[in-house]
mmCIF file of C-alpha atoms and ligand atoms in Angstrom:
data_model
loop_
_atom_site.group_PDB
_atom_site.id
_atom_site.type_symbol
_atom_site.label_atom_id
_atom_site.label_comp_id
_atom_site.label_asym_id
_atom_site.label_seq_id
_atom_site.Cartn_x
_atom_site.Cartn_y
_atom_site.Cartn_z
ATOM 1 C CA UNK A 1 0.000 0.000 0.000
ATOM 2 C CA UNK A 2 1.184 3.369 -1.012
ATOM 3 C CA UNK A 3 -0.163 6.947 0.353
ATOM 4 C CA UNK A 4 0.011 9.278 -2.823
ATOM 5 C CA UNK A 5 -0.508 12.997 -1.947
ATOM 6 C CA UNK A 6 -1.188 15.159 -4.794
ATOM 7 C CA UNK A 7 -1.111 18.999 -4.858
ATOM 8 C CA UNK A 8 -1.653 19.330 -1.544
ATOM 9 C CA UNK A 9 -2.766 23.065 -0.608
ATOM 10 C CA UNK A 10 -4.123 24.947 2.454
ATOM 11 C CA UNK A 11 -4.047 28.639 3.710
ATOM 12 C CA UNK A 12 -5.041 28.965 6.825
ATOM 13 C CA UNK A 13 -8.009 32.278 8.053
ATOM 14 C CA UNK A 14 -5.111 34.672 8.792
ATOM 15 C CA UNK A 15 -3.394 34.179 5.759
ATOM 16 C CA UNK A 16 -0.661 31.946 6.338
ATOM 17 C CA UNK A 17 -0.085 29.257 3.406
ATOM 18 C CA UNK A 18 1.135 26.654 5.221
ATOM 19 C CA UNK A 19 0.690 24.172 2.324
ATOM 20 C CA UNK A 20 1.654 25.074 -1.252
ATOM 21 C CA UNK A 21 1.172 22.400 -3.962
ATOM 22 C CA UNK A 22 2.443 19.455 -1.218
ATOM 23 C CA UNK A 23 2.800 16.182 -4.022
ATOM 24 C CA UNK A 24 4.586 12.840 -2.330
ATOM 25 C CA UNK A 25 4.573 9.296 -3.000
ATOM 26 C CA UNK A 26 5.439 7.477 0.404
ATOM 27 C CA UNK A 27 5.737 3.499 0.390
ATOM 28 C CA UNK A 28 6.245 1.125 3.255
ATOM 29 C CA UNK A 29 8.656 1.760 5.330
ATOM 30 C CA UNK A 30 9.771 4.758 7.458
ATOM 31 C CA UNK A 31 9.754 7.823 5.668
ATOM 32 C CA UNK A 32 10.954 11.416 6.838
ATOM 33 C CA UNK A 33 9.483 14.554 6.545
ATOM 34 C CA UNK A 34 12.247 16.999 7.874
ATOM 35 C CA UNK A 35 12.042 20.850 7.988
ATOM 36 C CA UNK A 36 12.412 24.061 10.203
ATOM 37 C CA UNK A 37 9.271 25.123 12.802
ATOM 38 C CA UNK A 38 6.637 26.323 10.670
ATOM 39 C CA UNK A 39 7.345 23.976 7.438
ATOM 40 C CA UNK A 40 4.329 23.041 7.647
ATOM 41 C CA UNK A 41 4.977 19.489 8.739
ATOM 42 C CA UNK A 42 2.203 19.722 11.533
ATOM 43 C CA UNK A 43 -0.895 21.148 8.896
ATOM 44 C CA UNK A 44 0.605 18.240 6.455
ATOM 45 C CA UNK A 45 0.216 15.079 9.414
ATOM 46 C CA UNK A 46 -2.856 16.557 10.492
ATOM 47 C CA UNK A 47 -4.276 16.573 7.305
ATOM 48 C CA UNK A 48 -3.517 13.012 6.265
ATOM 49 C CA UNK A 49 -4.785 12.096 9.639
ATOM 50 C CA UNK A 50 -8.068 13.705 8.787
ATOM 51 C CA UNK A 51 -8.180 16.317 11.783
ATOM 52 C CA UNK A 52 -8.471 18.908 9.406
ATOM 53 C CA UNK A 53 -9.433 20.095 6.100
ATOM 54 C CA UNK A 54 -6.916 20.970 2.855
ATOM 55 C CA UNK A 55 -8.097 23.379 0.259
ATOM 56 C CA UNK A 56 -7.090 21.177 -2.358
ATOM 57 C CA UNK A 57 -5.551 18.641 -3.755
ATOM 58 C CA UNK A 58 -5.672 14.951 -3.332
ATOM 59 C CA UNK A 59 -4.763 12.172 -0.656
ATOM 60 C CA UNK A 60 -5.286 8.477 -1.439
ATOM 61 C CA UNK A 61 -4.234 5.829 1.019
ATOM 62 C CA UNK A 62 -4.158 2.692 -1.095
ATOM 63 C CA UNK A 63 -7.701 3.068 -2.152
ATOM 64 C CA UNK A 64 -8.968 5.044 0.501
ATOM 65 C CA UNK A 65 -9.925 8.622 -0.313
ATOM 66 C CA UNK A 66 -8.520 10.664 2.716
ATOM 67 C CA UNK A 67 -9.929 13.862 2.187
ATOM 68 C CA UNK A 68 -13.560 12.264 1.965
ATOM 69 C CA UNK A 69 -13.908 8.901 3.543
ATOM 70 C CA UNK A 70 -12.061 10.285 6.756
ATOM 71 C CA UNK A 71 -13.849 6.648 9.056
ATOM 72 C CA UNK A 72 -12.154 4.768 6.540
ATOM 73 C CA UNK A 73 -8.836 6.199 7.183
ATOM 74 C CA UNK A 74 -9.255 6.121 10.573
ATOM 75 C CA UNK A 75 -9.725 2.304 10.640
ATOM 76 C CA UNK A 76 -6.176 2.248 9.387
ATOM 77 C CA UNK A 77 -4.344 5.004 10.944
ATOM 78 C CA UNK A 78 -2.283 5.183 14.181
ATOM 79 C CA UNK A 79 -1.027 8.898 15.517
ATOM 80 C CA UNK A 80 1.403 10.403 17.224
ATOM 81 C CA UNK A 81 0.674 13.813 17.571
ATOM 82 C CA UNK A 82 3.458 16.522 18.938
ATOM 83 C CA UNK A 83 1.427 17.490 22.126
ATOM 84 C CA UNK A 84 0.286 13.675 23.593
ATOM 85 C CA UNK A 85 -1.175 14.140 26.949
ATOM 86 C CA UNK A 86 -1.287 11.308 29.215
ATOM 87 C CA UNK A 87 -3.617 10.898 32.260
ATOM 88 C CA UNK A 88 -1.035 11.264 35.333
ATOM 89 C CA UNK A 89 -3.034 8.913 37.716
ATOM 90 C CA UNK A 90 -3.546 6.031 35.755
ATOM 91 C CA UNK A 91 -1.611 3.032 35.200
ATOM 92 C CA UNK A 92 -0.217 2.563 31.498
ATOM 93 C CA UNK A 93 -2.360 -0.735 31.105
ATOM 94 C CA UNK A 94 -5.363 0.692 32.283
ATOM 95 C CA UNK A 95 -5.151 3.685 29.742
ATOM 96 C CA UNK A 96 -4.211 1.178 27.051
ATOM 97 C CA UNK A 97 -7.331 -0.867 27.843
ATOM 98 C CA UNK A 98 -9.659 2.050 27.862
ATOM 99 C CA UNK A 99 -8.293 3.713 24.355
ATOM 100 C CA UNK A 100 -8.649 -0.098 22.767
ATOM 101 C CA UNK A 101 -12.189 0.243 24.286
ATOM 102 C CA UNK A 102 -12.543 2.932 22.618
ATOM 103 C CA UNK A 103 -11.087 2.105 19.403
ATOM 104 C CA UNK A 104 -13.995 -0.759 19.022
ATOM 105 C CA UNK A 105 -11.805 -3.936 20.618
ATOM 106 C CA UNK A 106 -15.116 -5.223 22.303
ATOM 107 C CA UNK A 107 -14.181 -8.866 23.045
ATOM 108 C CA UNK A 108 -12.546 -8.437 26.761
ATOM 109 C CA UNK A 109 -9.571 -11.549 26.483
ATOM 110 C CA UNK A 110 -9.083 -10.179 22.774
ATOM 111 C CA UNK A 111 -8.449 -6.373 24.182
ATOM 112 C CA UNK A 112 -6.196 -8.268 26.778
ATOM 113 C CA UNK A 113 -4.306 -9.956 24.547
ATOM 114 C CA UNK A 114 -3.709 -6.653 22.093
ATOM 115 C CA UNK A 115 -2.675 -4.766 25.461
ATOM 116 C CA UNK A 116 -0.649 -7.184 26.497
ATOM 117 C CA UNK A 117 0.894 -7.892 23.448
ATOM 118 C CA UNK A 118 1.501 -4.096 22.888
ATOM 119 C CA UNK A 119 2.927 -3.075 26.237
ATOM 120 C CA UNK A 120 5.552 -5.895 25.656
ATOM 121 C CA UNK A 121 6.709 -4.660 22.173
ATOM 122 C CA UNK A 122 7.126 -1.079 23.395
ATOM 123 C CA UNK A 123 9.423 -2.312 26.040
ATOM 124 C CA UNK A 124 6.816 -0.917 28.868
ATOM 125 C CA UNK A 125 5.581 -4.697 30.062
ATOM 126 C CA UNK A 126 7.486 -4.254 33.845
ATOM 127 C CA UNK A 127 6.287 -0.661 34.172
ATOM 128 C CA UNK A 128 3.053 -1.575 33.007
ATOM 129 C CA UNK A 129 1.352 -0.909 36.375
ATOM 130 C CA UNK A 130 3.013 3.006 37.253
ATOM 131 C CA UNK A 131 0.806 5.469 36.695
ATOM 132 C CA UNK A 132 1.677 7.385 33.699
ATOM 133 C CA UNK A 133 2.753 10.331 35.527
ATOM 134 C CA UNK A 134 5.896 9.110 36.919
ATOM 135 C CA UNK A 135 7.025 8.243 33.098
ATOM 136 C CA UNK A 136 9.784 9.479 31.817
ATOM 137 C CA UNK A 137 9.654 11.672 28.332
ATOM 138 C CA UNK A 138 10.588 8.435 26.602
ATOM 139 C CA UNK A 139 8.587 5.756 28.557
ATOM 140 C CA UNK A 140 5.485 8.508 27.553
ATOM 141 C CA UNK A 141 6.498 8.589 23.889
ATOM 142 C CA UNK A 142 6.810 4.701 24.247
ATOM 143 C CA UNK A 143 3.313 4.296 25.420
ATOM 144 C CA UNK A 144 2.104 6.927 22.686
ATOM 145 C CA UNK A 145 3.261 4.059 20.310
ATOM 146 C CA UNK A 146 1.574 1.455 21.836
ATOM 147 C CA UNK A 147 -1.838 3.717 21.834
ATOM 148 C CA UNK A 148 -1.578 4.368 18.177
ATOM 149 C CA UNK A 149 -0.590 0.753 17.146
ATOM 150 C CA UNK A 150 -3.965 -0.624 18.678
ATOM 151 C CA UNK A 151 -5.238 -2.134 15.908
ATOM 152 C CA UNK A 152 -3.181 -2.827 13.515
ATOM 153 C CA UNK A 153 -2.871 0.574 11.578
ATOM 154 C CA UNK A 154 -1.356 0.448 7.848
ATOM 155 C CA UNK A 155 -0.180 3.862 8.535
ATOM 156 C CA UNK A 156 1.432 5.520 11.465
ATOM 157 C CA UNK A 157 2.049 8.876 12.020
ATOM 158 C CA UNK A 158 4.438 10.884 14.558
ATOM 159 C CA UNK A 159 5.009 13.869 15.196
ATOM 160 C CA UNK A 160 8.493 15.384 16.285
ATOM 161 C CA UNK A 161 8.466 12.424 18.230
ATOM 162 C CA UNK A 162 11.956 12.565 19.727
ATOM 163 C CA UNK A 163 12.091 16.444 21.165
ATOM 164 C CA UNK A 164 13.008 16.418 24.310
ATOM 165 C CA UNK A 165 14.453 12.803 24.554
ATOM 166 C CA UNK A 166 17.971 12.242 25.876
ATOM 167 C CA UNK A 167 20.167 9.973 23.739
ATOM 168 C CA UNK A 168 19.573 6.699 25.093
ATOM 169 C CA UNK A 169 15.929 6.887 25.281
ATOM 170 C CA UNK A 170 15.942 8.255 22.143
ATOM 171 C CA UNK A 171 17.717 5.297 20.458
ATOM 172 C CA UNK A 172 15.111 2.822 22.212
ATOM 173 C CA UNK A 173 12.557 4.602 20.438
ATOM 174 C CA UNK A 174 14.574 4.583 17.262
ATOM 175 C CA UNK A 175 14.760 0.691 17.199
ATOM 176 C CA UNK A 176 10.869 0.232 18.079
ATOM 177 C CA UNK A 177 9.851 2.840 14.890
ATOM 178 C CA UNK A 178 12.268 1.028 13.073
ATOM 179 C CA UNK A 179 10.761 -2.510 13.565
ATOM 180 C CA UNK A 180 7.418 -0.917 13.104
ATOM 181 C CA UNK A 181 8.518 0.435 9.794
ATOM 182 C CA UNK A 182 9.069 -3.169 8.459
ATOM 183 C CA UNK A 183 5.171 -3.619 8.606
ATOM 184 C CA UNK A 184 3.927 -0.335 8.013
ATOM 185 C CA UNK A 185 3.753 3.289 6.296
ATOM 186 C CA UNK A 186 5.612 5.150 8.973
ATOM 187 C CA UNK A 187 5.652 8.958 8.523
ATOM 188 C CA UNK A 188 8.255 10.586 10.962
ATOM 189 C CA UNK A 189 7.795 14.437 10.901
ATOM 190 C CA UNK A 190 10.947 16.218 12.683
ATOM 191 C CA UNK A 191 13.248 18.830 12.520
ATOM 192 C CA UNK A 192 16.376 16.434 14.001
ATOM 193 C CA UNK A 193 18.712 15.751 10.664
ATOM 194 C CA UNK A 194 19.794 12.575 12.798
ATOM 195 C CA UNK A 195 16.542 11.107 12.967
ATOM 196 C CA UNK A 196 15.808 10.859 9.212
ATOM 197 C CA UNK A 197 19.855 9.698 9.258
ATOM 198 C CA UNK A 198 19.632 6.807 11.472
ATOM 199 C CA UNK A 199 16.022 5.511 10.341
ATOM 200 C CA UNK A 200 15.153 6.338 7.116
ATOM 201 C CA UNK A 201 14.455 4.597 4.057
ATOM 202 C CA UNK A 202 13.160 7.773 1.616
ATOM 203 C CA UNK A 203 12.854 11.333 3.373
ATOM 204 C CA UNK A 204 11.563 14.541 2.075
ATOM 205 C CA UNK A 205 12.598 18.114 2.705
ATOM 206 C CA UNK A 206 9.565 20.177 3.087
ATOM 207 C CA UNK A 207 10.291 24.702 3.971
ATOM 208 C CA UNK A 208 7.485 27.381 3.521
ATOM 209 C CA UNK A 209 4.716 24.666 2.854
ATOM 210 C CA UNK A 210 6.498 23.470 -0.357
ATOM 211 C CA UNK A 211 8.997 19.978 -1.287
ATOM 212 C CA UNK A 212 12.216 21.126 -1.891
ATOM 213 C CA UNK A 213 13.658 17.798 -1.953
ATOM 214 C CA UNK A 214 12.552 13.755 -1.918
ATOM 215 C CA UNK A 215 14.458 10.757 -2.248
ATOM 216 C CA UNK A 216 16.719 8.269 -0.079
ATOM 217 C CA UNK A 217 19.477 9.970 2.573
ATOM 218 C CA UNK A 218 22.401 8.669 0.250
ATOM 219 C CA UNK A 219 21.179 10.241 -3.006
ATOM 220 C CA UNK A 220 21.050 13.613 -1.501
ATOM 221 C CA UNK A 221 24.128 13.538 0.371
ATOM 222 C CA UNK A 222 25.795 11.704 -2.992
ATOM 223 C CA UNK A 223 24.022 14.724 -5.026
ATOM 224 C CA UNK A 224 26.265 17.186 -3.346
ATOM 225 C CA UNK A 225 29.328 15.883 -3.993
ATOM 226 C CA UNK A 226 32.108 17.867 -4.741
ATOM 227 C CA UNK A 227 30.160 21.318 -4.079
ATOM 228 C CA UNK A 228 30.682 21.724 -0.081
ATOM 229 C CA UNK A 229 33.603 24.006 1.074
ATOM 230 C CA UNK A 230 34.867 24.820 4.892
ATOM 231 C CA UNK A 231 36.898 27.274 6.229
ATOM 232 C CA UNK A 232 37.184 29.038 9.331
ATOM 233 C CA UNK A 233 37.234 32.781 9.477
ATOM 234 C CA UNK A 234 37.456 35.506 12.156
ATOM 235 C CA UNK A 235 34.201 36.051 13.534
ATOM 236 C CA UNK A 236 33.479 39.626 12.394
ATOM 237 C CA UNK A 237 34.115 38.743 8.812
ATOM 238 C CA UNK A 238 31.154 36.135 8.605
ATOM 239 C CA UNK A 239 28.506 38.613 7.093
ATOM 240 C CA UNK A 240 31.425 39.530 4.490
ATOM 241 C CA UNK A 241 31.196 35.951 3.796
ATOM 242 C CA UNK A 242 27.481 36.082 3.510
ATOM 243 C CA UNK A 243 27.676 38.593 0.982
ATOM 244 C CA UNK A 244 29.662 36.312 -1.567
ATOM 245 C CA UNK A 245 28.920 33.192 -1.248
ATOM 246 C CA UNK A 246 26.092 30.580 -0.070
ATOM 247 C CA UNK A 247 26.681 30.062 3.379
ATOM 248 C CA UNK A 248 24.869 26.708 4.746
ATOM 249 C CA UNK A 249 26.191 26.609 8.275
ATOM 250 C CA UNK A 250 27.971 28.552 10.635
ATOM 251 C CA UNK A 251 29.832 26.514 13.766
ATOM 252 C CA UNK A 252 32.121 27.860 16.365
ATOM 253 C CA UNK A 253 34.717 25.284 17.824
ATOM 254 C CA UNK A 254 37.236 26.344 20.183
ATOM 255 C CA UNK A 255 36.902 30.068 19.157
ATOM 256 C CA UNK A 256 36.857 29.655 15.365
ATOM 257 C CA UNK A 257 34.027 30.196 13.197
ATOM 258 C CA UNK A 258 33.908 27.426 10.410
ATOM 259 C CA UNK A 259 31.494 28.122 7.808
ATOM 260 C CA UNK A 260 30.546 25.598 5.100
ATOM 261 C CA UNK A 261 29.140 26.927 1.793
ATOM 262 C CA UNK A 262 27.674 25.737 -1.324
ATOM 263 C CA UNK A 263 29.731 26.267 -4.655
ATOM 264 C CA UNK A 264 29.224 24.015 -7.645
ATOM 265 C CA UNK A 265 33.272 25.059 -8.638
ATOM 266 C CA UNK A 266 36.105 26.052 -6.702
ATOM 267 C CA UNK A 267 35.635 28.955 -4.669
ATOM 268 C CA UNK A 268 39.635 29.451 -4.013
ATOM 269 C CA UNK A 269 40.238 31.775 -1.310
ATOM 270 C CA UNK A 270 41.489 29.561 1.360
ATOM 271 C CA UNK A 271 38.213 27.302 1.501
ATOM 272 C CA UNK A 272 38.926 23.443 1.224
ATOM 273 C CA UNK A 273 36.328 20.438 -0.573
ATOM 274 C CA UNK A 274 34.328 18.594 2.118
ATOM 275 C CA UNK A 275 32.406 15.438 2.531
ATOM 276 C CA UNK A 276 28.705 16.489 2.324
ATOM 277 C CA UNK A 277 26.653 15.459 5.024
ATOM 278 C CA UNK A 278 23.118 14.942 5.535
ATOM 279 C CA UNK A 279 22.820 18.346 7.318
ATOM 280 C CA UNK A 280 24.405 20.378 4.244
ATOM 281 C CA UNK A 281 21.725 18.737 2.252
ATOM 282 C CA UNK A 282 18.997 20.103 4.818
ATOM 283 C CA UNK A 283 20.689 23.355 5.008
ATOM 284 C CA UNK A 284 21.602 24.008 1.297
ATOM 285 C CA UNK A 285 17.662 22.983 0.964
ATOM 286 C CA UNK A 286 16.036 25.418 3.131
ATOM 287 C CA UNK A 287 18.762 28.396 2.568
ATOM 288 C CA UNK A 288 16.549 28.709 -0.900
ATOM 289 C CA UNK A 289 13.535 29.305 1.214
ATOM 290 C CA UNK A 290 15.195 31.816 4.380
ATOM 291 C CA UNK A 291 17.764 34.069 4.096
ATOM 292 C CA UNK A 292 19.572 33.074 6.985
ATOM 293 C CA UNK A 293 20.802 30.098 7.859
ATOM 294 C CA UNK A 294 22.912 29.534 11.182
ATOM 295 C CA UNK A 295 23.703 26.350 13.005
HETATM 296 P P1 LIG B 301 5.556 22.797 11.421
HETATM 297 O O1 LIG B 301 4.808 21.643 11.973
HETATM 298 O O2 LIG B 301 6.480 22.431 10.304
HETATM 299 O O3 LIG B 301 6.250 23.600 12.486
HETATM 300 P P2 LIG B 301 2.935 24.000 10.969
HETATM 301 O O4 LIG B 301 2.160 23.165 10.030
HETATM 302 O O5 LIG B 301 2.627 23.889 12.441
HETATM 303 O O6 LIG B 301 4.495 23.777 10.714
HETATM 304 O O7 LIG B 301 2.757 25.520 10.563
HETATM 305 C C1 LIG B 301 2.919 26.012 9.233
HETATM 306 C C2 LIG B 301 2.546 27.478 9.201
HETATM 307 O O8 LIG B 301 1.142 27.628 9.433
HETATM 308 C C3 LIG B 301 3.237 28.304 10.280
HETATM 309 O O9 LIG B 301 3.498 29.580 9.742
HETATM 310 C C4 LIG B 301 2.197 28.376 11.374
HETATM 311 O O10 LIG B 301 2.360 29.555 12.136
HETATM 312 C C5 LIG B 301 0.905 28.408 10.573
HETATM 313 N N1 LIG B 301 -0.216 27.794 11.300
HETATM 314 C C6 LIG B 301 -0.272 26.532 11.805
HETATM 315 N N2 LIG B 301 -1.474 26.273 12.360
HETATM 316 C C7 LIG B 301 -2.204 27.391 12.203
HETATM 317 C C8 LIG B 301 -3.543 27.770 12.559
HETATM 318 N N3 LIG B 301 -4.365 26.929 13.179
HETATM 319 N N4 LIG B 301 -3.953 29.031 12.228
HETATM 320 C C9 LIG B 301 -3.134 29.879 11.592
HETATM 321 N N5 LIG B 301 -1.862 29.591 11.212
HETATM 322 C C10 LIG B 301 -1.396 28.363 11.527
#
């Protein structure tokens, strides 16, 4: 099953066009959608997960027709969103019972089962009986898993799901998306280079509403080589620098600014070729859209 967006467009009552002609293809699998705050990332998930309205343009989930047959899509659809909320006095397995009440799981040893069998993949079987309020941030974005995996969904959604999580935690929750991604349309919306790095199949850059890039991590890093330069500068000169050439990132290390640029030849003037990462991809992407990019 694929989920084809097509020319995808919303402006929201104040103006704001958060969504400009959005078109993707996105197979099984995990797939990124990277950009800065305000991409539009958020209006996109929310859309596909039918909590609000485009102006136009097309979403088809295999043969589903997201825009109209929103209880359809919902059968299928597990989500993540960027603010999830837990109840702080009750106990993970409780909550977990009452959502897959919720979600239709009628048959009481069937819901047991699912809870049961979903508290164990998310790593949260021993903790099962805490109240969710003494969670920690990854424990709660654990558990936000297991709520949106109750029953079965072909596609899953997060949201920016790894703000805020410190580097172990985060990696647990890296391997469970991953697994999940072997079974299932996985959308992962962030603004964390890494995350599309470490779990991505195909990954799209989306800035001011609109695609400025889609395809796998290695093609766009491969596309840019040869055209990234570094050197490091004296601080005051950087805006100089800004002037004359594409500056993609700025970094200070021990006192030195080193600023990587963009040039399809030789720039000379004391800059040297670099391997292009992931991040000069992102950056050299969304430099077209803002003026000003600094890391
Ligand atoms: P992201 O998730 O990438 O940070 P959003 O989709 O939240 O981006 O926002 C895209 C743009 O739309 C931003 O400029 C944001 O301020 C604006 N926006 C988002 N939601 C609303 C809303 N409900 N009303 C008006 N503007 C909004």
């Amino acid at each position: 099953m694929e989920l084809i967006i097509d020319n995808l467009t919303k402006t929201y009552a104040n103006g704001v066009q958060a969504l400009n002609g959005v078109s993707l293809t996105i197979p099984q699998g995990m797939f990124g959608l990277l950009g800065p705050n305000g991409a539009g990332k958020s209006t996109l998930m929310r859309t596909i997960a039918t909590l609000q309205d485009a102006d136009g343009g097309t979403i088809r989930l295999g043969e589903i027709d997201v825009l109209k047959s929103h209880e359809a899509v919902r059968r299928q659809l597990g989500y993540l969103p960027q603010e999830f909320g837990v109840y702080p006095r009750v106990s993970a397995e409780v909550m977990l019972d009452h959502i897959a009440r919720l979600k239709g799981l009628a048959n009481r040893s069937e819901r047991q089962q699912a809870v049961e069998a979903l508290l164990q993949k998310v790593n949260l079987w021993a903790a099962r009986k805490r109240n969710l309020g003494t969670y920690s941030g990854g424990m709660k974005q654990r558990f936000g898993i297991a709520q949106a995996l109750l029953g079965n969904p072909k596609l899953l959604i997060v949201d920016e799901p790894t703000a805020g999580l410190d580097p172990a935690e985060r990696n647990r929750f890296y391997n469970l998306l991953s697994e999940i991604g072997e079974s299932t349309i996985v959308i992962l919306s962030t603004h964390i280079v890494e995350d599309v790095q470490t779990l991505c199949k195909r990954f799209a850059i989306i800035c001011g509403g609109e695609v400025m890039y889609v395809g796998t991590p290695h093609e766009a890093v491969t596309m840019l080589d040869g055209k990234i330069w570094a050197k490091s500068i004296p601080k005051n000169e950087v805006d100089a620098y800004r002037a004359d050439y594409r500056v993609i990132a700025t970094n200070l290390s021990e006192g030195l600014l080193y600023i990587r640029i963009a040039s399809e030849n030789d720039p000379g003037n004391g800059f040297a070729k670099v391997k292009p990462t992931l991040e000069d991809v992102y950056f050299r992407a969304i430099s077209e859209k803002m003026d000003l990019v600094t890391l």
